Amino acid sequence: MTPPTGDPETVNQTNGNHTKPSPTREVRPALAVLFVCGAGLLLGAGAGSRVGESVRAPRWNVVLLMADTLRADHLSAYGYERETSPWLDRFAETEAVLFESAFSQAACTFPSVNSLLTSRYPQVFLGREDRSQGIPPEVPSLADLLRDEGYSTAAVSASPIVRATPSKHNPTAGFGRGFDTFHEDCHWRSASCVTRAALDRLEDLTEPFFLYLHYMDPHSLYALPADAEPRFSGPYEGLDYIEAGDPNPIEAALYKEKREPEVEERDIQHLVDLYDDSIRYMDRWWSVLVEELKSRGVWDRTIVLIVGDHGEELMERGHMGHCRTLSDAILRTPLVIRVPGVEGGRRVDGVVQNLDLVPTVLELLGVRGRGEELEGRSLVDAIHGEGLAPDERYTFAWQAWQRSVRDGRYKLVRGIGGGPPRLFDLTSDPLELKDVSEEHREILRRLGRRLVQWRRLHEGSREEAAKAGQEAMDQLKAVGYLQ
């Protein structure tokens, strides 16, 4: 399949705390691209075989797509009224298993990605003396585990946080361990850059391989690349920063200046339109990647997982951006998994966590060892149509001074520093606007006990937890990631 033309090059543009370059067109030959949104795994490969070569006992390769700032409820595959993800829709309907209720463990890229790649709760990564955002040497990541199994490992990251070398927003780097190569030239650039770089990496990888791809398209600024074809965003006349797709002045007003931002509904709608168009653009390049996998002859040996690190608030509850709240706009992320030989089109009910990705991959590959350190659970039975384990299931999340616990219907959010707990009935109140603590005291107590048990196990005292939360926020502000 011929990829879309017009690979956009970017020039850094800074308009507040989160910065993403503004797109311009780069003259460059169109290349076919390999990419898989998720983690593709190939079981049993002969060591050292070139991609696409015939081998006697092929093992599954692993290709993990991380979509930064992608909230599940803005994907048409998850029921969104706009067709933001036409390729993903078809993929989920025909070739993959979609998990309806998957949740992140944190509201920021750091430490959400750390948690997802290690199956460890966020608190493991906080309060380090060097203030590092990377994965500590003593915590094995998926890349470590697979390289130990003889996998060739590579990463392509557009993220300013998930890097092997220092950046403005991550001065200590720390995500390169376990990767043979870590490509960073797509820093803040669009899906076309990441997918083209992924194709270049594939040329050098031997099977079995692990390829990690980190996309930034839905992250602010919501500026579309030059080769994008807007579907939802039209002409806009108004505030310059809104036209540029920059929500940072709104965040500054809310969180730094402590005032209501001077914007109208049409301004917010334009940002939403650009956010949705960014998702559709990324989806367009996902399709190119999968077609290239098929053309290279590795599709039958590849598992694909599509994941997100966290979502994005778009003023539905008076908040903008991420790293601030534990609402479902932030925590509910996509999880779509394709396994060779497994019938597609299935949707799995029940609550799962991003923590579950690593145990799932390891079980699919038959990899053992270090499993006792993992805090998620394998979803392999659910992938094969046997449903989730019948045990009572709770998910937990961390953000600075807030902690949350949820079951299939209710979510409790509590501040470490005090203040009343807030309980939400997510079935009747998906926007989490009404506290139902008084109406459901027994549910409040049950979830409260679970949250206290979890916090004591992973954080120690309340004072220690509050200190770690403050240090994490100070750290992100110090590097200019937050106001």
Short mmCIF file of C-alpha atoms in Angstrom, two decimals:
data_model
loop_
_atom_site.label_atom_id
_atom_site.label_comp_id
_atom_site.label_asym_id
_atom_site.label_seq_id
_atom_site.Cartn_x
_atom_site.Cartn_y
_atom_site.Cartn_z
CA MET A 1 0.00 0.00 0.00
CA THR A 2 1.33 3.44 -0.91
CA PRO A 3 1.48 5.68 2.16
CA PRO A 4 -0.02 9.17 2.20
CA THR A 5 2.36 11.73 0.74
CA GLY A 6 3.76 14.87 2.31
CA ASP A 7 5.77 13.83 5.34
CA PRO A 8 5.58 17.00 7.46
CA GLU A 9 8.68 18.44 9.08
CA THR A 10 8.18 20.55 12.14
CA VAL A 11 9.73 23.63 13.68
CA ASN A 12 9.51 24.05 17.44
CA GLN A 13 6.69 26.29 18.56
CA THR A 14 6.34 27.17 22.23
CA ASN A 15 3.06 28.50 23.61
CA GLY A 16 2.99 27.63 27.26
CA ASN A 17 3.61 24.45 29.17
CA HIS A 18 3.06 21.68 26.61
CA THR A 19 4.76 22.46 23.31
CA LYS A 20 4.36 20.68 20.02
CA PRO A 21 5.94 21.92 16.83
CA SER A 22 3.81 23.52 14.17
CA PRO A 23 3.69 21.46 10.97
CA THR A 24 5.18 22.40 7.63
CA ARG A 25 5.70 20.24 4.56
CA GLU A 26 8.97 18.42 4.06
CA VAL A 27 9.96 17.37 0.54
CA ARG A 28 10.77 13.70 0.92
CA PRO A 29 10.04 10.60 -1.15
CA ALA A 30 6.95 8.73 -0.03
CA LEU A 31 7.93 5.50 1.67
CA ALA A 32 5.87 2.51 2.56
CA VAL A 33 5.57 2.29 6.29
CA LEU A 34 5.44 -0.45 8.85
CA PHE A 35 3.57 0.07 12.02
CA VAL A 36 1.30 -1.69 14.38
CA CYS A 37 -0.81 0.07 16.93
CA GLY A 38 0.00 -1.99 19.87
CA ALA A 39 2.25 -4.84 20.69
CA GLY A 40 2.64 -7.45 18.00
CA LEU A 41 4.20 -10.68 19.15
CA LEU A 42 5.68 -13.48 17.09
CA LEU A 43 6.15 -16.78 18.90
CA GLY A 44 8.96 -19.16 18.22
CA ALA A 45 11.22 -17.35 15.66
CA GLY A 46 14.49 -18.71 14.52
CA ALA A 47 17.20 -16.44 15.92
CA GLY A 48 18.74 -14.04 13.45
CA SER A 49 16.22 -14.47 10.65
CA ARG A 50 15.50 -11.35 8.59
CA VAL A 51 12.00 -9.88 8.70
CA GLY A 52 9.81 -11.64 6.17
CA GLU A 53 12.14 -14.60 5.67
CA SER A 54 10.73 -18.09 5.90
CA VAL A 55 11.83 -19.76 9.13
CA ARG A 56 11.13 -23.22 10.44
CA ALA A 57 9.71 -22.32 13.83
CA PRO A 58 8.58 -18.69 13.76
CA ARG A 59 8.14 -16.92 17.07
CA TRP A 60 5.76 -14.01 17.49
CA ASN A 61 7.24 -10.55 17.21
CA VAL A 62 6.10 -7.75 19.49
CA VAL A 63 5.10 -4.33 18.16
CA LEU A 64 3.68 -1.98 20.78
CA LEU A 65 1.88 1.18 19.77
CA MET A 66 1.54 3.81 22.46
CA ALA A 67 -0.88 6.60 21.52
CA ASP A 68 -0.17 9.54 23.84
CA THR A 69 -3.17 11.45 25.27
CA LEU A 70 -5.76 9.27 23.52
CA ARG A 71 -9.05 8.96 25.38
CA ALA A 72 -11.14 5.94 24.46
CA ASP A 73 -14.45 7.77 24.28
CA HIS A 74 -13.23 9.89 21.33
CA LEU A 75 -12.72 6.80 19.18
CA SER A 76 -15.57 5.69 16.95
CA ALA A 77 -14.46 2.13 17.74
CA TYR A 78 -15.65 2.87 21.29
CA GLY A 79 -18.96 4.42 20.27
CA TYR A 80 -18.00 8.05 19.63
CA GLU A 81 -20.48 9.70 17.29
CA ARG A 82 -17.75 11.02 15.00
CA GLU A 83 -15.86 8.64 12.72
CA THR A 84 -12.46 9.43 14.16
CA SER A 85 -10.97 5.94 13.73
CA PRO A 86 -12.31 4.27 10.56
CA TRP A 87 -9.35 1.90 10.23
CA LEU A 88 -9.42 0.94 13.91
CA ASP A 89 -13.18 0.37 13.67
CA ARG A 90 -12.71 -2.20 10.89
CA PHE A 91 -9.68 -3.72 12.60
CA ALA A 92 -11.60 -4.28 15.84
CA GLU A 93 -14.60 -5.66 13.98
CA THR A 94 -12.68 -8.15 11.86
CA GLU A 95 -9.28 -9.00 13.34
CA ALA A 96 -8.91 -7.97 16.98
CA VAL A 97 -10.33 -8.16 20.48
CA LEU A 98 -11.45 -4.85 22.02
CA PHE A 99 -11.54 -4.30 25.78
CA GLU A 100 -14.42 -1.98 26.60
CA SER A 101 -13.17 -0.72 29.96
CA ALA A 102 -9.39 -0.40 30.15
CA PHE A 103 -7.86 2.13 32.54
CA SER A 104 -4.54 3.86 33.03
CA GLN A 105 -2.84 4.00 36.42
CA ALA A 106 -1.81 7.66 36.22
CA ALA A 107 -2.89 10.90 34.55
CA CYS A 108 0.54 11.87 33.14
CA THR A 109 2.91 10.22 30.68
CA PHE A 110 5.31 9.97 33.60
CA PRO A 111 4.63 7.68 35.41
CA SER A 112 1.84 6.12 33.31
CA VAL A 113 4.14 4.76 30.59
CA ASN A 114 6.54 3.45 33.24
CA SER A 115 3.67 1.58 34.84
CA LEU A 116 2.39 0.13 31.57
CA LEU A 117 5.83 -1.08 30.42
CA THR A 118 6.66 -2.75 33.74
CA SER A 119 3.31 -3.82 35.22
CA ARG A 120 4.15 -1.90 38.39
CA TYR A 121 2.04 0.76 40.08
CA PRO A 122 3.16 4.40 39.66
CA GLN A 123 4.48 4.82 43.18
CA VAL A 124 7.51 2.66 42.31
CA PHE A 125 8.82 5.46 40.10
CA LEU A 126 8.41 8.41 42.48
CA GLY A 127 10.73 10.11 44.93
CA ARG A 128 14.04 9.10 43.41
CA GLU A 129 17.11 11.06 44.44
CA ASP A 130 18.07 11.99 40.88
CA ARG A 131 14.45 13.08 40.15
CA SER A 132 14.53 10.77 37.14
CA GLN A 133 11.38 10.08 35.15
CA GLY A 134 12.80 6.96 33.52
CA ILE A 135 12.44 3.32 34.50
CA PRO A 136 14.83 2.45 37.37
CA PRO A 137 17.49 -0.19 36.68
CA GLU A 138 16.06 -2.49 39.35
CA VAL A 139 12.62 -2.63 37.66
CA PRO A 140 12.56 -4.87 34.56
CA SER A 141 10.64 -3.48 31.58
CA LEU A 142 9.05 -5.35 28.71
CA ALA A 143 12.06 -4.47 26.55
CA ASP A 144 14.41 -5.98 29.17
CA LEU A 145 12.39 -9.16 29.45
CA LEU A 146 12.12 -9.73 25.72
CA ARG A 147 15.76 -8.93 24.99
CA ASP A 148 16.67 -11.52 27.63
CA GLU A 149 14.66 -13.95 25.50
CA GLY A 150 16.73 -13.17 22.43
CA TYR A 151 14.49 -10.54 20.88
CA SER A 152 15.86 -7.76 18.71
CA THR A 153 14.48 -4.56 20.26
CA ALA A 154 13.88 -1.07 18.83
CA ALA A 155 11.86 2.02 19.71
CA VAL A 156 10.63 5.07 17.83
CA SER A 157 9.35 7.83 20.09
CA ALA A 158 7.96 11.27 19.31
CA SER A 159 7.51 11.93 23.04
CA PRO A 160 9.48 14.59 24.92
CA ILE A 161 9.22 12.37 28.03
CA VAL A 162 9.78 8.81 26.77
CA ARG A 163 13.37 9.21 25.59
CA ALA A 164 16.73 7.50 25.79
CA THR A 165 18.58 10.85 25.79
CA PRO A 166 17.80 14.05 27.73
CA SER A 167 15.22 16.58 26.55
CA LYS A 168 13.79 19.80 27.92
CA HIS A 169 10.88 17.98 29.54
CA ASN A 170 12.93 14.97 30.67
CA PRO A 171 16.49 16.05 31.55
CA THR A 172 17.46 12.60 32.88
CA ALA A 173 16.00 10.47 30.03
CA GLY A 174 15.97 6.85 31.23
CA PHE A 175 13.69 4.95 28.83
CA GLY A 176 16.33 3.44 26.56
CA ARG A 177 17.36 0.45 28.65
CA GLY A 178 16.50 -2.84 26.97
CA PHE A 179 16.40 -1.37 23.44
CA ASP A 180 19.10 -2.09 20.91
CA THR A 181 18.17 1.15 19.12
CA PHE A 182 16.03 4.09 20.27
CA HIS A 183 15.07 6.51 17.48
CA GLU A 184 14.26 10.08 18.65
CA ASP A 185 14.39 12.14 15.45
CA CYS A 186 10.58 12.30 15.38
CA HIS A 187 10.54 14.41 18.58
CA TRP A 188 7.13 16.19 18.67
CA ARG A 189 6.47 15.17 15.06
CA SER A 190 3.43 13.51 13.55
CA ALA A 191 2.36 9.96 12.80
CA SER A 192 3.89 10.02 9.33
CA CYS A 193 7.36 10.53 10.82
CA VAL A 194 6.94 7.78 13.40
CA THR A 195 5.63 5.24 10.91
CA ARG A 196 8.34 5.99 8.35
CA ALA A 197 10.99 5.65 11.04
CA ALA A 198 9.37 2.38 12.10
CA LEU A 199 9.79 1.06 8.56
CA ASP A 200 13.45 2.03 8.63
CA ARG A 201 13.92 0.18 11.91
CA LEU A 202 12.21 -2.89 10.50
CA GLU A 203 14.82 -3.12 7.77
CA ASP A 204 17.48 -3.81 10.40
CA LEU A 205 15.51 -5.91 12.89
CA THR A 206 15.84 -9.67 13.06
CA GLU A 207 13.05 -11.95 14.14
CA PRO A 208 11.87 -12.24 16.79
CA PHE A 209 11.67 -8.48 17.40
CA PHE A 210 10.08 -6.02 19.78
CA LEU A 211 9.21 -2.65 18.27
CA TYR A 212 7.87 0.13 20.52
CA LEU A 213 6.19 3.09 18.78
CA HIS A 214 5.17 6.22 20.68
CA TYR A 215 2.79 8.59 18.84
CA MET A 216 2.02 12.15 19.94
CA ASP A 217 -0.69 13.26 17.50
CA PRO A 218 -3.59 13.71 19.98
CA HIS A 219 -1.34 15.63 22.41
CA SER A 220 -1.47 19.42 22.45
CA LEU A 221 -0.78 21.45 20.49
CA TYR A 222 -3.60 20.09 18.34
CA ALA A 223 -1.99 21.48 15.18
CA LEU A 224 -2.59 19.32 12.11
CA PRO A 225 0.28 18.30 9.79
CA ALA A 226 0.40 19.80 6.32
CA ASP A 227 -0.73 16.55 4.71
CA ALA A 228 -3.76 16.12 6.98
CA GLU A 229 -7.25 16.20 5.50
CA PRO A 230 -9.45 17.87 8.16
CA ARG A 231 -12.78 16.14 8.63
CA PHE A 232 -14.15 17.94 11.69
CA SER A 233 -12.27 21.24 12.04
CA GLY A 234 -13.32 24.02 9.70
CA PRO A 235 -12.47 27.71 9.32
CA TYR A 236 -12.21 29.51 12.64
CA GLU A 237 -12.08 33.22 13.41
CA GLY A 238 -11.26 34.17 16.95
CA LEU A 239 -8.42 33.81 19.41
CA ASP A 240 -5.03 33.19 17.82
CA TYR A 241 -4.04 30.50 20.28
CA ILE A 242 -7.29 28.63 19.73
CA GLU A 243 -6.76 28.77 15.99
CA ALA A 244 -3.30 27.28 16.56
CA GLY A 245 -4.83 24.43 18.58
CA ASP A 246 -3.10 25.54 21.78
CA PRO A 247 -4.96 24.86 25.07
CA ASN A 248 -2.09 26.07 27.26
CA PRO A 249 -3.49 29.58 27.91
CA ILE A 250 -6.68 27.92 29.17
CA GLU A 251 -4.65 25.68 31.48
CA ALA A 252 -2.65 28.67 32.70
CA ALA A 253 -5.85 30.53 33.58
CA LEU A 254 -7.33 27.55 35.41
CA TYR A 255 -4.34 26.25 37.33
CA LYS A 256 -1.78 29.04 37.57
CA GLU A 257 -3.88 32.20 37.65
CA LYS A 258 -6.87 30.52 39.38
CA ARG A 259 -9.51 32.17 37.21
CA GLU A 260 -12.04 31.27 34.59
CA PRO A 261 -10.55 31.33 31.07
CA GLU A 262 -11.97 33.92 28.71
CA VAL A 263 -13.20 31.51 26.07
CA GLU A 264 -16.56 30.70 24.54
CA GLU A 265 -18.16 27.39 23.68
CA ARG A 266 -17.17 27.75 20.02
CA ASP A 267 -13.51 28.14 21.05
CA ILE A 268 -13.56 24.90 23.02
CA GLN A 269 -15.39 23.19 20.18
CA HIS A 270 -12.63 24.17 17.75
CA LEU A 271 -10.06 22.56 20.04
CA VAL A 272 -12.20 19.42 20.22
CA ASP A 273 -12.50 19.40 16.42
CA LEU A 274 -8.72 19.60 16.05
CA TYR A 275 -8.21 16.89 18.67
CA ASP A 276 -10.58 14.59 16.77
CA ASP A 277 -8.89 15.35 13.45
CA SER A 278 -5.52 14.48 15.03
CA ILE A 279 -6.88 11.08 16.01
CA ARG A 280 -8.21 10.47 12.50
CA TYR A 281 -4.83 11.42 11.01
CA MET A 282 -3.04 8.94 13.26
CA ASP A 283 -5.58 6.26 12.39
CA ARG A 284 -4.85 6.87 8.69
CA TRP A 285 -1.18 6.04 9.23
CA TRP A 286 -1.98 2.99 11.31
CA SER A 287 -3.68 1.50 8.28
CA VAL A 288 -0.57 2.10 6.20
CA LEU A 289 1.57 0.34 8.75
CA VAL A 290 -0.59 -2.74 8.92
CA GLU A 291 -0.75 -3.01 5.14
CA GLU A 292 3.03 -2.86 5.06
CA LEU A 293 3.25 -5.63 7.65
CA LYS A 294 1.06 -7.74 5.43
CA SER A 295 3.08 -6.97 2.31
CA ARG A 296 6.31 -7.92 4.09
CA GLY A 297 4.93 -11.33 4.98
CA VAL A 298 5.06 -11.03 8.78
CA TRP A 299 1.37 -10.52 9.48
CA ASP A 300 0.65 -14.16 10.28
CA ARG A 301 3.37 -14.05 12.93
CA THR A 302 2.42 -10.74 14.51
CA ILE A 303 0.28 -9.73 17.48
CA VAL A 304 -0.92 -6.13 17.57
CA LEU A 305 -1.84 -4.22 20.72
CA ILE A 306 -3.22 -0.67 20.64
CA VAL A 307 -2.90 1.24 23.90
CA GLY A 308 -2.90 4.77 25.33
CA ASP A 309 -1.03 6.21 28.30
CA HIS A 310 -3.87 8.50 29.43
CA GLY A 311 -6.61 10.70 28.00
CA GLU A 312 -7.34 14.43 27.91
CA GLU A 313 -9.83 16.75 29.63
CA LEU A 314 -11.67 18.96 27.13
CA MET A 315 -13.58 21.24 29.53
CA GLU A 316 -16.53 18.87 30.06
CA ARG A 317 -16.02 19.23 33.81
CA GLY A 318 -14.23 22.57 33.83
CA HIS A 319 -10.77 21.05 33.35
CA MET A 320 -8.37 21.14 30.40
CA GLY A 321 -5.41 18.93 29.53
CA HIS A 322 -4.09 16.13 31.74
CA CYS A 323 -2.01 15.55 34.89
CA ARG A 324 -4.72 17.18 37.00
CA THR A 325 -7.66 14.87 37.67
CA LEU A 326 -8.64 11.21 37.80
CA SER A 327 -11.77 11.48 35.69
CA ASP A 328 -12.58 8.82 33.11
CA ALA A 329 -11.74 11.35 30.39
CA ILE A 330 -8.18 10.89 31.67
CA LEU A 331 -8.11 7.28 32.84
CA ARG A 332 -10.16 5.37 30.26
CA THR A 333 -7.88 4.43 27.40
CA PRO A 334 -8.13 2.09 24.40
CA LEU A 335 -6.92 -1.50 24.55
CA VAL A 336 -7.25 -3.48 21.33
CA ILE A 337 -5.35 -6.72 20.81
CA ARG A 338 -4.93 -8.83 17.69
CA VAL A 339 -3.44 -12.33 18.04
CA PRO A 340 -2.82 -14.57 15.00
CA GLY A 341 -5.39 -17.34 14.82
CA VAL A 342 -7.78 -15.70 17.30
CA GLU A 343 -11.17 -14.72 15.89
CA GLY A 344 -11.66 -10.96 15.71
CA GLY A 345 -14.71 -8.85 16.40
CA ARG A 346 -15.08 -9.73 20.08
CA ARG A 347 -15.67 -7.07 22.75
CA VAL A 348 -14.75 -7.89 26.32
CA ASP A 349 -16.75 -6.37 29.17
CA GLY A 350 -15.25 -5.91 32.60
CA VAL A 351 -12.62 -3.63 34.06
CA VAL A 352 -8.95 -4.13 33.14
CA GLN A 353 -5.82 -2.06 33.65
CA ASN A 354 -2.85 -0.96 31.56
CA LEU A 355 -0.86 -2.93 34.13
CA ASP A 356 -2.23 -6.06 32.48
CA LEU A 357 -0.40 -5.56 29.19
CA VAL A 358 3.00 -7.00 30.18
CA PRO A 359 1.61 -10.17 31.84
CA THR A 360 -0.57 -10.73 28.78
CA VAL A 361 2.36 -10.40 26.37
CA LEU A 362 4.56 -12.68 28.44
CA GLU A 363 1.92 -15.41 28.64
CA LEU A 364 1.24 -15.20 24.91
CA LEU A 365 4.96 -15.75 24.34
CA GLY A 366 5.37 -18.41 26.99
CA VAL A 367 7.97 -16.27 28.75
CA ARG A 368 8.50 -17.09 32.41
CA GLY A 369 10.63 -15.53 35.12
CA ARG A 370 10.37 -12.26 37.06
CA GLY A 371 6.62 -12.78 36.97
CA GLU A 372 6.38 -12.47 40.72
CA GLU A 373 7.21 -8.77 40.37
CA LEU A 374 4.29 -8.01 38.05
CA GLU A 375 1.23 -6.35 39.58
CA GLY A 376 -1.15 -6.80 36.64
CA ARG A 377 -2.88 -9.96 35.46
CA SER A 378 -2.85 -11.76 32.13
CA LEU A 379 -5.81 -11.23 29.79
CA VAL A 380 -5.05 -14.25 27.61
CA ASP A 381 -8.18 -16.16 28.66
CA ALA A 382 -10.32 -13.17 27.74
CA ILE A 383 -8.57 -12.86 24.38
CA HIS A 384 -9.47 -16.48 23.65
CA GLY A 385 -13.11 -15.89 24.50
CA GLU A 386 -13.20 -17.29 28.01
CA GLY A 387 -14.04 -13.99 29.66
CA LEU A 388 -12.28 -12.27 32.51
CA ALA A 389 -11.43 -14.13 35.68
CA PRO A 390 -14.43 -14.25 38.03
CA ASP A 391 -12.58 -12.66 40.95
CA GLU A 392 -13.76 -9.30 42.24
CA ARG A 393 -11.92 -6.69 40.19
CA TYR A 394 -10.80 -3.22 41.23
CA THR A 395 -8.58 -0.73 39.45
CA PHE A 396 -6.51 1.97 41.12
CA ALA A 397 -4.99 5.22 39.89
CA TRP A 398 -2.58 7.87 41.17
CA GLN A 399 -2.22 11.57 40.47
CA ALA A 400 -0.25 13.86 42.78
CA TRP A 401 -2.53 14.31 45.82
CA GLN A 402 -5.42 12.21 44.51
CA ARG A 403 -6.05 8.46 44.51
CA SER A 404 -8.96 6.54 43.01
CA VAL A 405 -10.43 3.07 43.10
CA ARG A 406 -13.25 1.72 40.99
CA ASP A 407 -15.21 -1.42 40.36
CA GLY A 408 -17.41 -1.99 37.34
CA ARG A 409 -19.85 0.81 38.24
CA TYR A 410 -18.63 3.08 41.03
CA LYS A 411 -15.50 5.18 41.45
CA LEU A 412 -14.15 6.67 44.66
CA VAL A 413 -11.73 9.61 44.46
CA ARG A 414 -9.93 10.75 47.58
CA GLY A 415 -7.30 13.35 48.36
CA ILE A 416 -4.21 12.34 50.31
CA GLY A 417 -4.14 15.63 52.20
CA GLY A 418 -7.69 15.33 53.50
CA GLY A 419 -11.03 16.60 52.27
CA PRO A 420 -14.19 14.57 51.81
CA PRO A 421 -14.16 11.54 49.51
CA ARG A 422 -16.22 11.73 46.31
CA LEU A 423 -18.17 8.77 45.00
CA PHE A 424 -19.53 8.63 41.45
CA ASP A 425 -22.05 6.29 39.85
CA LEU A 426 -20.50 5.96 36.41
CA THR A 427 -23.55 4.24 34.94
CA SER A 428 -25.94 7.11 35.56
CA ASP A 429 -23.34 9.89 35.67
CA PRO A 430 -20.50 9.20 33.19
CA LEU A 431 -19.22 12.79 33.42
CA GLU A 432 -18.76 12.40 37.19
CA LEU A 433 -20.69 15.53 38.09
CA LYS A 434 -22.66 14.29 41.11
CA ASP A 435 -21.18 13.00 44.35
CA VAL A 436 -23.39 10.14 45.59
CA SER A 437 -21.50 9.46 48.83
CA GLU A 438 -24.53 10.15 51.02
CA GLU A 439 -26.83 7.89 48.99
CA HIS A 440 -24.44 4.92 48.93
CA ARG A 441 -22.65 4.78 52.27
CA GLU A 442 -21.96 1.04 52.11
CA ILE A 443 -20.35 1.30 48.67
CA LEU A 444 -18.34 4.28 49.93
CA ARG A 445 -17.04 2.21 52.86
CA ARG A 446 -16.26 -0.83 50.69
CA LEU A 447 -14.28 1.14 48.12
CA GLY A 448 -12.69 3.22 50.87
CA ARG A 449 -11.33 0.11 52.57
CA ARG A 450 -9.89 -1.13 49.28
CA LEU A 451 -8.23 2.21 48.60
CA VAL A 452 -6.66 2.38 52.05
CA GLN A 453 -5.32 -1.16 51.70
CA TRP A 454 -3.82 -0.36 48.31
CA ARG A 455 -2.28 2.93 49.45
CA ARG A 456 -0.69 1.36 52.54
CA LEU A 457 0.74 -1.47 50.47
CA HIS A 458 2.27 0.78 47.83
CA GLU A 459 2.93 4.12 49.55
CA GLY A 460 3.47 3.72 53.25
CA SER A 461 2.20 6.57 55.41
CA ARG A 462 -0.10 9.35 54.30
CA GLU A 463 2.72 11.84 54.86
CA GLU A 464 5.08 9.89 52.61
CA ALA A 465 2.43 9.66 49.91
CA ALA A 466 1.71 13.39 50.06
CA LYS A 467 5.43 14.20 49.84
CA ALA A 468 5.90 11.96 46.79
CA GLY A 469 2.91 13.54 45.08
CA GLN A 470 4.19 17.06 45.70
CA GLU A 471 7.66 16.17 44.45
CA ALA A 472 6.24 14.70 41.24
CA MET A 473 4.23 17.83 40.50
CA ASP A 474 7.19 20.08 41.32
CA GLN A 475 9.34 17.98 39.03
CA LEU A 476 6.96 18.39 36.06
CA LYS A 477 6.65 22.13 36.69
CA ALA A 478 10.41 22.54 36.95
CA VAL A 479 10.93 21.17 33.44
CA GLY A 480 8.10 23.26 31.99
CA TYR A 481 5.66 20.41 31.41
CA LEU A 482 3.05 21.89 33.75
CA GLN A 483 2.05 25.43 34.71
#
